[in-house]
PDB file of C-alpha atoms in Angstrom:
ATOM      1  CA  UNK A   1      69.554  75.241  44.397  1.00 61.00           C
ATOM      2  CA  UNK A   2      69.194  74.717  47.806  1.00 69.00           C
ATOM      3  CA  UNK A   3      70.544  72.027  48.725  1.00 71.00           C
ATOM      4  CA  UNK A   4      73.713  73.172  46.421  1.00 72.00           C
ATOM      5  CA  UNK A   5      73.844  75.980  48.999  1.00 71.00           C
ATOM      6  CA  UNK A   6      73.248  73.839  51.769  1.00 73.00           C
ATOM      7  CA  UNK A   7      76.303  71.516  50.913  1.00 75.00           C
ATOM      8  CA  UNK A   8      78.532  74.560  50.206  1.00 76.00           C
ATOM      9  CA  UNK A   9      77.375  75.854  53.692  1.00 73.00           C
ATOM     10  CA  UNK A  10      78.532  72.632  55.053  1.00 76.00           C
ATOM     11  CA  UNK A  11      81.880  72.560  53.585  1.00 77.00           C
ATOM     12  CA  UNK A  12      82.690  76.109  54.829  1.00 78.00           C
ATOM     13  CA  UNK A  13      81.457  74.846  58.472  1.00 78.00           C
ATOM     14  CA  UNK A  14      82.360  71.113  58.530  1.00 80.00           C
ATOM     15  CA  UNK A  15      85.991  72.194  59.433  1.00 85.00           C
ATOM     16  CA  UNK A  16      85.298  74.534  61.979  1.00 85.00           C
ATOM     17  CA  UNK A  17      82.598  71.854  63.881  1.00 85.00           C
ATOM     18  CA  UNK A  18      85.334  68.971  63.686  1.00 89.00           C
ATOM     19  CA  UNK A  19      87.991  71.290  64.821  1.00 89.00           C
ATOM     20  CA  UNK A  20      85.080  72.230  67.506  1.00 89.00           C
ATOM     21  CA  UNK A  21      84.190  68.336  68.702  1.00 90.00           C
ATOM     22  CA  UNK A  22      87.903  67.399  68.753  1.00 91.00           C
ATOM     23  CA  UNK A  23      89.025  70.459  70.858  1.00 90.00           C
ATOM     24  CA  UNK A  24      86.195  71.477  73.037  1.00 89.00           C
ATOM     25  CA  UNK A  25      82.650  69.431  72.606  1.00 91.00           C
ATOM     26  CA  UNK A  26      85.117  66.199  73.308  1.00 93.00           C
ATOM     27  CA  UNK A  27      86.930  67.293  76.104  1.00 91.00           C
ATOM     28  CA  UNK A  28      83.618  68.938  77.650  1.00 92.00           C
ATOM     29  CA  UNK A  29      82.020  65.184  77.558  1.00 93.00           C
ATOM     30  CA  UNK A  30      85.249  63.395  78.920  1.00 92.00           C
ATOM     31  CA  UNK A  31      85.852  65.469  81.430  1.00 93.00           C
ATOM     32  CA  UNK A  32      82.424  64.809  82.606  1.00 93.00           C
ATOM     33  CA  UNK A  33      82.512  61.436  82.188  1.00 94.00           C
ATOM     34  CA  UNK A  34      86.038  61.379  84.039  1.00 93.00           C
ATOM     35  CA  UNK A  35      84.254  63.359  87.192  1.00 93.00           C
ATOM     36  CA  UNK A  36      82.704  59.775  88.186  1.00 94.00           C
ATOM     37  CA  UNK A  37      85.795  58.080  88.020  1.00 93.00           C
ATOM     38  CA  UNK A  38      89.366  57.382  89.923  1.00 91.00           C
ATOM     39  CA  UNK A  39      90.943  57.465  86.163  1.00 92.00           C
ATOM     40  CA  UNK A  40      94.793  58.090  87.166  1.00 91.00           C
ATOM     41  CA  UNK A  41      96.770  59.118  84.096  1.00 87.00           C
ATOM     42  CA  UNK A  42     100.000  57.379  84.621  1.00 86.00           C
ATOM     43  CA  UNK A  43      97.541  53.572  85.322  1.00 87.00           C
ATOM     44  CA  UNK A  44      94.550  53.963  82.665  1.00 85.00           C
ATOM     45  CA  UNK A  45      93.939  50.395  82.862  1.00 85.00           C
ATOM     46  CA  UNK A  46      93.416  50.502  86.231  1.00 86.00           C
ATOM     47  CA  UNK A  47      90.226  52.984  86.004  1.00 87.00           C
ATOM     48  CA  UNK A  48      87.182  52.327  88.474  1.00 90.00           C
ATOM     49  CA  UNK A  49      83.373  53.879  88.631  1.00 92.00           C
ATOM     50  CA  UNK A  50      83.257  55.581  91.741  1.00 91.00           C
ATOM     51  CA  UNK A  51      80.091  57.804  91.236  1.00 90.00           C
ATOM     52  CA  UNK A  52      79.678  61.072  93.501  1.00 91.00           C
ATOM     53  CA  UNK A  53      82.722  59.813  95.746  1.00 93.00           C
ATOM     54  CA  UNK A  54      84.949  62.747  94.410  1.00 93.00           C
ATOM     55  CA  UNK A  55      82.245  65.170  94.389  1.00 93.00           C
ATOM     56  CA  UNK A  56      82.292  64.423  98.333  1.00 93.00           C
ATOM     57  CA  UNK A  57      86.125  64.352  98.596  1.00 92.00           C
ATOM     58  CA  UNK A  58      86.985  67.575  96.932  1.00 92.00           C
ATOM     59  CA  UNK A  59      84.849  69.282  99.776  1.00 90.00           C
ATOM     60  CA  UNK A  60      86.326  67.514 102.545  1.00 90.00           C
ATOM     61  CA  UNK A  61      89.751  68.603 100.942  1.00 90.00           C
ATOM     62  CA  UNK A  62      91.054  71.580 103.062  1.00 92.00           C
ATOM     63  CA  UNK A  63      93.412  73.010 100.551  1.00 92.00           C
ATOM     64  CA  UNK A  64      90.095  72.780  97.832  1.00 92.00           C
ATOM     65  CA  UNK A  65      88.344  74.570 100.246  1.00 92.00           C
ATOM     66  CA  UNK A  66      90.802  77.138 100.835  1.00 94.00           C
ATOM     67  CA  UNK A  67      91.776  77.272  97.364  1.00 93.00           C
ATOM     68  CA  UNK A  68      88.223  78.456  96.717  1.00 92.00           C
ATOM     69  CA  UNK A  69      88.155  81.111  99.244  1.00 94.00           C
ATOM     70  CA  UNK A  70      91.042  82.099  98.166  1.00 94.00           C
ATOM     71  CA  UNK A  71      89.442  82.484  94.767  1.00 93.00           C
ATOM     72  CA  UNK A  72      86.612  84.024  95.871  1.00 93.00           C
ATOM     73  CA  UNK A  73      88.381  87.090  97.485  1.00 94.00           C
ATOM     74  CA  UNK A  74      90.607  87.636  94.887  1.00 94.00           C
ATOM     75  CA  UNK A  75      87.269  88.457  92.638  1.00 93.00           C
ATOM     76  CA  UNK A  76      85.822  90.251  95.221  1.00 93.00           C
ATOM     77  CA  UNK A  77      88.866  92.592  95.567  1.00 94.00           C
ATOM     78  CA  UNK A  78      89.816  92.768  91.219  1.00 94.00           C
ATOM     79  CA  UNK A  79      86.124  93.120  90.260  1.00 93.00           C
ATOM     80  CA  UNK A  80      85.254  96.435  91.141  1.00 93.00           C
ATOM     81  CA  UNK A  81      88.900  97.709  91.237  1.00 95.00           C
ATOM     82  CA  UNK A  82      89.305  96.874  87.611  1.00 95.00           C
ATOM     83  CA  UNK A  83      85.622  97.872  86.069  1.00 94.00           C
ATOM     84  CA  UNK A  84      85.549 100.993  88.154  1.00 95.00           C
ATOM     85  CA  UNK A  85      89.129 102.342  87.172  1.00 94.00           C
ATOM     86  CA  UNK A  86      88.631 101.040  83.404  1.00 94.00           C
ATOM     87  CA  UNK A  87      84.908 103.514  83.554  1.00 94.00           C
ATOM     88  CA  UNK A  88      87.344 106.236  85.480  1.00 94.00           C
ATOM     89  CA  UNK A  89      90.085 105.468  82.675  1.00 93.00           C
ATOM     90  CA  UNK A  90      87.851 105.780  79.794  1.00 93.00           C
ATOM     91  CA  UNK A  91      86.358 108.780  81.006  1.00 92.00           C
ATOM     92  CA  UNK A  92      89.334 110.861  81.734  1.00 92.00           C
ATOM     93  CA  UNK A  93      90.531 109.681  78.252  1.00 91.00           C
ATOM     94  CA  UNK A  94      87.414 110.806  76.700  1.00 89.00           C
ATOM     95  CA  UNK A  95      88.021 114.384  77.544  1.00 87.00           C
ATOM     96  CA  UNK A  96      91.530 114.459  76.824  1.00 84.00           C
ATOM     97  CA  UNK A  97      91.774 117.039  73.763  1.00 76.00           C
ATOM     98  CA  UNK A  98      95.674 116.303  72.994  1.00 81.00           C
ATOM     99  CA  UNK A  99      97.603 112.937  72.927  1.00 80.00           C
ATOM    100  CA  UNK A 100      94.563 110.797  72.833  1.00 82.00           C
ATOM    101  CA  UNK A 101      95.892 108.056  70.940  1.00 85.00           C
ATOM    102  CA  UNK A 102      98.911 107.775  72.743  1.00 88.00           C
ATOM    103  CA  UNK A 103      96.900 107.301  76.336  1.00 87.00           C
ATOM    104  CA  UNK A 104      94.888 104.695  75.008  1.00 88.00           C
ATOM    105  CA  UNK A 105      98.292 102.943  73.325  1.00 89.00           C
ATOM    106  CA  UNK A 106      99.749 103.214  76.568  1.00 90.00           C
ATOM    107  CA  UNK A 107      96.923 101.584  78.811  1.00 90.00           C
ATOM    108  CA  UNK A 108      96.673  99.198  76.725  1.00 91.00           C
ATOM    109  CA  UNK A 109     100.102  98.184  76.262  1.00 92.00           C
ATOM    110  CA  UNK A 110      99.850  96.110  78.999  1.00 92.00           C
ATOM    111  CA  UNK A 111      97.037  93.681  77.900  1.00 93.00           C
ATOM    112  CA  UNK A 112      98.835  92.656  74.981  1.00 91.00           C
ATOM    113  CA  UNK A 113     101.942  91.501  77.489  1.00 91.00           C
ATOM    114  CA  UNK A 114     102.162  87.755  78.232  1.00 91.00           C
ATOM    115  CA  UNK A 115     100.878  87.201  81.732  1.00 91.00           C
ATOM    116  CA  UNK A 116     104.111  85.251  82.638  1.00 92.00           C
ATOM    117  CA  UNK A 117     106.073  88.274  81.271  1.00 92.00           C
ATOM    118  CA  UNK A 118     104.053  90.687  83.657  1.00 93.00           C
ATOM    119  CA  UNK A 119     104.117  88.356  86.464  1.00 94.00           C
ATOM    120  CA  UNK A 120     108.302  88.343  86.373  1.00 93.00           C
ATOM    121  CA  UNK A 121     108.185  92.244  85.918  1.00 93.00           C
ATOM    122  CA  UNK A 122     106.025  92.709  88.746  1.00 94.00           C
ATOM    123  CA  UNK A 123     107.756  90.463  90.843  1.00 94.00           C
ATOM    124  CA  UNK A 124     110.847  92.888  90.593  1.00 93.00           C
ATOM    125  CA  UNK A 125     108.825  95.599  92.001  1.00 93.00           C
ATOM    126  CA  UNK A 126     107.291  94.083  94.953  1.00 94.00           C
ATOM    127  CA  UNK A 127     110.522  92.993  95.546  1.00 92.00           C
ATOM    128  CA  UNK A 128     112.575  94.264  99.142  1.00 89.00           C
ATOM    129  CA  UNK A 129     114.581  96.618  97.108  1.00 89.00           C
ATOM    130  CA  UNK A 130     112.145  97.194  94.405  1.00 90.00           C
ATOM    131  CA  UNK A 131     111.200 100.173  92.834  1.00 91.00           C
ATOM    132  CA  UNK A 132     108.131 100.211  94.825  1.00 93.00           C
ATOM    133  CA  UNK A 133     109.378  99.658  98.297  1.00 93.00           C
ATOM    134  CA  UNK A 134     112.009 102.122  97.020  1.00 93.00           C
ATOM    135  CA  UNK A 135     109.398 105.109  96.622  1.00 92.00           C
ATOM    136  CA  UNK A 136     107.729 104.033  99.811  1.00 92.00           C
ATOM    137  CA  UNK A 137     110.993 104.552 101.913  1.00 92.00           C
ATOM    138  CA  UNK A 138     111.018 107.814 100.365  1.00 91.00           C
ATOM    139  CA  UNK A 139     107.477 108.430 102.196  1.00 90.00           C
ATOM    140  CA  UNK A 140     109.118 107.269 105.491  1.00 90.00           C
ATOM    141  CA  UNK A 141     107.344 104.141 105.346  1.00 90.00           C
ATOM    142  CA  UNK A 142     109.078 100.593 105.964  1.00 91.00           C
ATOM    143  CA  UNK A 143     109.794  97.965 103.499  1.00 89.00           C
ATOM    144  CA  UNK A 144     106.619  95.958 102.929  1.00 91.00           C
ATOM    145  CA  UNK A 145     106.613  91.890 102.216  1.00 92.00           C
ATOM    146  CA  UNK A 146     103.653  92.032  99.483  1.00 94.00           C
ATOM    147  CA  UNK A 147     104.033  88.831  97.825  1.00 93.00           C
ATOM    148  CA  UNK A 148     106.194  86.917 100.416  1.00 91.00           C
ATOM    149  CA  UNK A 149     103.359  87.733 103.126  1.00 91.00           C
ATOM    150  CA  UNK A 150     100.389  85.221 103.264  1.00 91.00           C
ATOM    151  CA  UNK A 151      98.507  88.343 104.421  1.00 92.00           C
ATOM    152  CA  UNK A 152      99.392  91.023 101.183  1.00 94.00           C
ATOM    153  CA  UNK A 153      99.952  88.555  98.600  1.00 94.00           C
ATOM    154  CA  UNK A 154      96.620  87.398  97.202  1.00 94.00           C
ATOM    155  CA  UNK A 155      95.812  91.356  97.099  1.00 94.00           C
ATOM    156  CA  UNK A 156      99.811  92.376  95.976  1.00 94.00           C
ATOM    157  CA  UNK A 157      98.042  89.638  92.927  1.00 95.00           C
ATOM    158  CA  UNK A 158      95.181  91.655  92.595  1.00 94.00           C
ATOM    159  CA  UNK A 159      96.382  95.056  91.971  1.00 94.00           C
ATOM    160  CA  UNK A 160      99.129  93.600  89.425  1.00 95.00           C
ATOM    161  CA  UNK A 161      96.034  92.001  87.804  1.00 94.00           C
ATOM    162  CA  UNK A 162      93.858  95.086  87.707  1.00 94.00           C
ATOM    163  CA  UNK A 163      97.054  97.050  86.129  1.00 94.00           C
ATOM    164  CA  UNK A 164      97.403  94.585  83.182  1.00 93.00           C
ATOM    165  CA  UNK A 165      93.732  94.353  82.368  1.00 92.00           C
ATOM    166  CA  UNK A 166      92.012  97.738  82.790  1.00 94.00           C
ATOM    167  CA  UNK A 167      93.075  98.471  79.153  1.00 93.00           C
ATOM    168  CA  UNK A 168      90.915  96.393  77.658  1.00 94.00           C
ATOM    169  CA  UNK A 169      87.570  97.091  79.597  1.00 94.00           C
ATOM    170  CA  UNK A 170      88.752 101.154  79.131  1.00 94.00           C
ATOM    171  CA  UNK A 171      88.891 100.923  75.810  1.00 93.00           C
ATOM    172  CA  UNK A 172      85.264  99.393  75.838  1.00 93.00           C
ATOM    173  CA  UNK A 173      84.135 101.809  77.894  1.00 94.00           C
ATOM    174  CA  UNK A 174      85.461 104.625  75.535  1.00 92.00           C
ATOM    175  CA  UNK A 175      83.667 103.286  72.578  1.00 90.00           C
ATOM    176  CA  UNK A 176      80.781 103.872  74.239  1.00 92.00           C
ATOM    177  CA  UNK A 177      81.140 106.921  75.150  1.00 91.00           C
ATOM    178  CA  UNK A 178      81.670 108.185  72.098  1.00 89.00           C
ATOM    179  CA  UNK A 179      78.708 106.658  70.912  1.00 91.00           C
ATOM    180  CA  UNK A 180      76.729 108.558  73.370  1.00 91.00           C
ATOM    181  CA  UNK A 181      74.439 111.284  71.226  1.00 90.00           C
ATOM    182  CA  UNK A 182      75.739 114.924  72.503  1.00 89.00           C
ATOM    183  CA  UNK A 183      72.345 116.108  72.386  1.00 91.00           C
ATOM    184  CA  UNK A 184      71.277 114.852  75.584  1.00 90.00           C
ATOM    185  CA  UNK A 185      74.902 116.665  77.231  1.00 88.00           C
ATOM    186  CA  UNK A 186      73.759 119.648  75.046  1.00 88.00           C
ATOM    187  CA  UNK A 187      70.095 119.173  76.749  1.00 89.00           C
ATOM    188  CA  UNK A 188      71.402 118.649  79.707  1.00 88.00           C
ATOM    189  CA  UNK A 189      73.353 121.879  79.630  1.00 87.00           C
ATOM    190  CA  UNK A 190      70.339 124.047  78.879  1.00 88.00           C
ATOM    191  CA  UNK A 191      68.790 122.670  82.413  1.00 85.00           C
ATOM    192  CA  UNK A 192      72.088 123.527  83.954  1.00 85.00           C
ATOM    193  CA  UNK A 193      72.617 119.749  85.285  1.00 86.00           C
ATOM    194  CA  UNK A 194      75.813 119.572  86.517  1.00 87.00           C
ATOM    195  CA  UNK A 195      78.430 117.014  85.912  1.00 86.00           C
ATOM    196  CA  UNK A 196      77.422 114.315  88.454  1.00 89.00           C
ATOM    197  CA  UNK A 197      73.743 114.525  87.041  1.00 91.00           C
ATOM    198  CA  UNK A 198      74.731 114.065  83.821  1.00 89.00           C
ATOM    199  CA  UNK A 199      76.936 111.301  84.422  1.00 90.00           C
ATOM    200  CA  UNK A 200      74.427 110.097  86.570  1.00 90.00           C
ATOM    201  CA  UNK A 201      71.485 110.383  84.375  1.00 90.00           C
ATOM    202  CA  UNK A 202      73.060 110.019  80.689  1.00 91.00           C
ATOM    203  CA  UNK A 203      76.359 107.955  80.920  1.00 92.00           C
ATOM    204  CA  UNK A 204      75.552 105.210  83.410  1.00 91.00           C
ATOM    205  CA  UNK A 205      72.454 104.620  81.528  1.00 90.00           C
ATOM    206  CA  UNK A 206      74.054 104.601  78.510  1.00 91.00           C
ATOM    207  CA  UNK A 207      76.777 102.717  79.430  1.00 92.00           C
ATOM    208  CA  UNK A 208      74.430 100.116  81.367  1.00 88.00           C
ATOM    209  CA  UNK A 209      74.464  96.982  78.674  1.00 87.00           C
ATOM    210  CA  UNK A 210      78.293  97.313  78.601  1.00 90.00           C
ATOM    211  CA  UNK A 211      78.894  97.851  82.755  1.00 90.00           C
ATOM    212  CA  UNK A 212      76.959  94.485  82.208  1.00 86.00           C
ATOM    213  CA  UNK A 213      78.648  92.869  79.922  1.00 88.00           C
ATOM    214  CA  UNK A 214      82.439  93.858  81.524  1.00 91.00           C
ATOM    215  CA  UNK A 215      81.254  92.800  84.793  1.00 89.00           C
ATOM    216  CA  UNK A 216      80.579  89.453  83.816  1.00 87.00           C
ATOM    217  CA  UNK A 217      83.882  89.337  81.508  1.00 89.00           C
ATOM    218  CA  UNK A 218      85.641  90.114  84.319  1.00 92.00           C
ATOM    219  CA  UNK A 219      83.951  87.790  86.912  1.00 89.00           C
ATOM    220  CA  UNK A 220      84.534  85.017  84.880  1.00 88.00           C
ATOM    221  CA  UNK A 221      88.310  86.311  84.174  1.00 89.00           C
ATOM    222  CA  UNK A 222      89.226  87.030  87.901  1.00 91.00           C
ATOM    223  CA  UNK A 223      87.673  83.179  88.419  1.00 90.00           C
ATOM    224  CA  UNK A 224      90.555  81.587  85.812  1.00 88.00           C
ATOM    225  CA  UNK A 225      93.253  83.488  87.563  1.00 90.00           C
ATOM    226  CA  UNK A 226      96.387  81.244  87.177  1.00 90.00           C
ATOM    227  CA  UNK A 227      99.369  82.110  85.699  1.00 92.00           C
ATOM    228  CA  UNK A 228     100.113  85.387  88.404  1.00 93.00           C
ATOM    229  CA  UNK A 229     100.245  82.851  91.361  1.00 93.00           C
ATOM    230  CA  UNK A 230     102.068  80.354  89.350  1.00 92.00           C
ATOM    231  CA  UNK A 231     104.586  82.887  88.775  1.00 93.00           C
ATOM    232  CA  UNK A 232     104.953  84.973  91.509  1.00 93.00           C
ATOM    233  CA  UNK A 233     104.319  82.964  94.399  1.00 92.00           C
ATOM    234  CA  UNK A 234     103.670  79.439  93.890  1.00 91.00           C
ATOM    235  CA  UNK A 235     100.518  79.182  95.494  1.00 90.00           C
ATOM    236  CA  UNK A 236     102.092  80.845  98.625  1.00 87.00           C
ATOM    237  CA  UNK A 237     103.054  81.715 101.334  1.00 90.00           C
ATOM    238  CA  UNK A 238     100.994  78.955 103.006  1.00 90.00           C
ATOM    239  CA  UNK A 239      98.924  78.432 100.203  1.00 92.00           C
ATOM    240  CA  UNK A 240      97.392  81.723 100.363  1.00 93.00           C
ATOM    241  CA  UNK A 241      97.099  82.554  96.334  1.00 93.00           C
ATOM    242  CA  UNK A 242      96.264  78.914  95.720  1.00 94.00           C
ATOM    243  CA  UNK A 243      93.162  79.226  93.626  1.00 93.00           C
ATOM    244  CA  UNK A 244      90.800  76.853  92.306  1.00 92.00           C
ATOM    245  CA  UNK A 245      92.285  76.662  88.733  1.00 93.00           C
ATOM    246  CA  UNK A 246      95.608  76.368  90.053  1.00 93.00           C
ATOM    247  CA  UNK A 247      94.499  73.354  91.876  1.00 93.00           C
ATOM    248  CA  UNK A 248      92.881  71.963  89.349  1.00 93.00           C
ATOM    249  CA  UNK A 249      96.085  72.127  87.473  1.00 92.00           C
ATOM    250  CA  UNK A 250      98.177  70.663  89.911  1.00 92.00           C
ATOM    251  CA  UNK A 251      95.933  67.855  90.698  1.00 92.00           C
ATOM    252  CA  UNK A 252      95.560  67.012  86.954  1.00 91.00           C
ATOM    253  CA  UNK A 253      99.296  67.536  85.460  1.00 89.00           C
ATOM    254  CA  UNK A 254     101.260  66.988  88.341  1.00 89.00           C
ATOM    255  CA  UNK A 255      99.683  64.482  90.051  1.00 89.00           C
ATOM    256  CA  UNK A 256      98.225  62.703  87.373  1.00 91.00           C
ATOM    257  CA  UNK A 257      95.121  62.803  89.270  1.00 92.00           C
ATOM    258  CA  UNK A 258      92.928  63.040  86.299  1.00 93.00           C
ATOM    259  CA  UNK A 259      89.382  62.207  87.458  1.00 93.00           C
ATOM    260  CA  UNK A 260      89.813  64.196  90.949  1.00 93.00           C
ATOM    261  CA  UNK A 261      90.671  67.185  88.578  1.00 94.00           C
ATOM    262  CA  UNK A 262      87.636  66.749  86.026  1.00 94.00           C
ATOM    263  CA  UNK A 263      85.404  66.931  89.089  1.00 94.00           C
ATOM    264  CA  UNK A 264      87.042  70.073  90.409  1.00 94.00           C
ATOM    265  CA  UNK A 265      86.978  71.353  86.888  1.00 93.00           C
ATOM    266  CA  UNK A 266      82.751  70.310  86.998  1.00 94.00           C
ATOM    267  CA  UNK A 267      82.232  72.093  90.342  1.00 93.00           C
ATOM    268  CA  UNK A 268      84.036  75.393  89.313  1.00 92.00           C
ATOM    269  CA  UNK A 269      82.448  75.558  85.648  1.00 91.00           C
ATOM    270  CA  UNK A 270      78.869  74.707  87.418  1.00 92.00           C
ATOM    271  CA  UNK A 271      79.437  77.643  89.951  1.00 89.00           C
ATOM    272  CA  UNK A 272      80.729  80.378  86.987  1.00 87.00           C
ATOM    273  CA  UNK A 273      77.793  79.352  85.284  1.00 89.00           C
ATOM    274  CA  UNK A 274      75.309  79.673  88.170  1.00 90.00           C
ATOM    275  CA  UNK A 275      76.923  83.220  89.048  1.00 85.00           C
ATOM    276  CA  UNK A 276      76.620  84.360  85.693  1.00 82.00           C
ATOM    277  CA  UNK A 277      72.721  83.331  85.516  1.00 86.00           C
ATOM    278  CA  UNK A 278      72.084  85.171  89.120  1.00 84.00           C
ATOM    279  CA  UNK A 279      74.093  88.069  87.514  1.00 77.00           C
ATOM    280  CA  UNK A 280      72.433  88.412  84.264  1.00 77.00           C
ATOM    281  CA  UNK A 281      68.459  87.909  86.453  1.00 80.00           C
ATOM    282  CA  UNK A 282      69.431  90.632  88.642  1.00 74.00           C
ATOM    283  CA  UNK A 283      70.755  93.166  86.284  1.00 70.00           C
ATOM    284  CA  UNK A 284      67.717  92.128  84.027  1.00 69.00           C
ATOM    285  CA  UNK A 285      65.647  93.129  86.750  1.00 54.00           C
ATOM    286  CA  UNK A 286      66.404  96.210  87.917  1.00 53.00           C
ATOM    287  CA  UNK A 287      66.536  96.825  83.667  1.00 54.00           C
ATOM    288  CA  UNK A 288      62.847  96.189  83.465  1.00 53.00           C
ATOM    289  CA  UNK A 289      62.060  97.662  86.933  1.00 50.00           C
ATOM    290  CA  UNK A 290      63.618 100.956  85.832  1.00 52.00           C
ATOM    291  CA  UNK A 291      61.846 101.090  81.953  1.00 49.00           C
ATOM    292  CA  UNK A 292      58.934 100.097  84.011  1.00 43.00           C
ATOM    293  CA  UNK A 293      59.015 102.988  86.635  1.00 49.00           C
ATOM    294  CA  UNK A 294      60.010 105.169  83.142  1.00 50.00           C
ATOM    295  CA  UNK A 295      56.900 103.989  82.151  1.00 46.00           C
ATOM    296  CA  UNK A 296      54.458 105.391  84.838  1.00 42.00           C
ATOM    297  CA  UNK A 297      55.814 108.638  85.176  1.00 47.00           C
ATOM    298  CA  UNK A 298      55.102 109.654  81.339  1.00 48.00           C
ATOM    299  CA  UNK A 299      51.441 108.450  82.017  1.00 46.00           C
TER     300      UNK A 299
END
């Protein structure tokens, strides 16, 4: 009987695990593997073992090295901006007594748009006589460059980016919300707490495993930015929304550079993964630090 089940287990997985090895176990290994070479697409024959050598290149490459900067700002400026205004979202949704559905429809709307289609939109509106520069003249304030500026574009990027993707972290956020127990606002109430104590007290701490868990989706998200500076600018002006995926791109589809690429790809999936560790330890410890202070107060 068991091992029936065992081979029926199998044949319901075995597809899944090939489809798996083929399209993402495979690739993981090659590109790897690739990392320690000078493999050039276009001249496979021609491949050499050159151990660390493009591990040292790629960070005596300037436009690497800006390209990661470049990166890094970008999630410094999207991070908070998006998972604060999806908690402020998802809040003032959660109150909302009429039309409820149709805010969340509409924030969301956005996150089911193709990034390219976005990108184009948004590009009209940061253009000179776009709507945006439009409303700004109204204000009495000149027309700004945003994207065609080296200085505004990365963050011209950023808020575009944050627009499209709040949805999806609000709508997160609002589910659980409502799966906080009333009680403890009802409780609350009877102490006369006012609002900022009880979202200080109650919803935070509620919310805490999720702030977690959109924090690090949207790290990791901000990190793969590639498609808005594809679009929009083209890694400009002077390279300054040329990110580390869009490098890794170039280097591997348009210059056929294939193993300089994997290692680029190696570095960047090495330093997600070591950001999401230091992440996950230090929200982990103030987690334990707080159920331990918890702790000594009711004894």
């Amino acid at each position: 009987m068991k091992k029936k089940e065992s081979i029926l287990g199998m044949a319901f997985f075995g597809p899944a695990l090939i489809l798996l090895t083929l399209f993402l176990f495979l690739p993981m290994v090659l590109t790897l593997v690739f990392s320690f070479t000078d493999y050039f697409a276009l001249n496979p024959d021609m491949t050499h073992f050159v151990g660390l050598e493009n591990y040292i290149n790629i960070f005596k490459d300037e436009l690497f090295v800006k390209s990661f900067f470049n990166t890094v700002k970008f999630v410094i400026i999207i991070v908070p901006c998006q998972c604060i205004g999806a908690l402020v979202l998802a809040l003032a949704i959660n109150k909302v007594t009429h039309c409820k559905k149709y805010f969340k429809v509409a924030f969301f709307i956005p996150v089911v748009m193709s990034l390219a289609v976005v990108s184009t939109l948004w590009m009209d509106i940061y253009s000179p006589e776009g709507i945006l520069n439009t409303m700004l003249a109204h204000l009495g304030i000149s027309a700004q460059p945003f994207i065609h500026s080296a200085k505004q574009a990365l963050p011209s990027i950023a808020v575009m980016s944050v627009w499209q993707g709040v949805g999806y972290q609000m709508i997160i956020f609002l589910g659980g919300l409502q799966n906080i127990n009333p009680a403890l606002y009802e409780a609350a109430e009877m102490d006369h707490a006012s609002g900022w104590q009880k979202f200080k007290d109650i919803t935070l701490p509620e919310l805490k495993p999720l702030c977690v868990f959109v924090f690090i989706t949207v790290t990791i998200g901000a990190f793969r930015m590639l498609v808005q500076p594809m679009v929009m600018t083209g890694g400009g002006p002077d390279h300054s929304t040329y990110t580390l995926v869009y490098d890794i791109y170039e280097t591997g589809t348009m210059n056929w550079e294939m193993g300089l690429a994997s290692t680029m790809a190696i570095v960047f999936t090495v330093f997600v993964v070591v950001l999401t560790i230091i992440q996950n330890v230090l929200t982990k410890g103030k987690e334990e630090k707080k159920h331990v202070n918890k702790k000594a107060k009711n004894i």
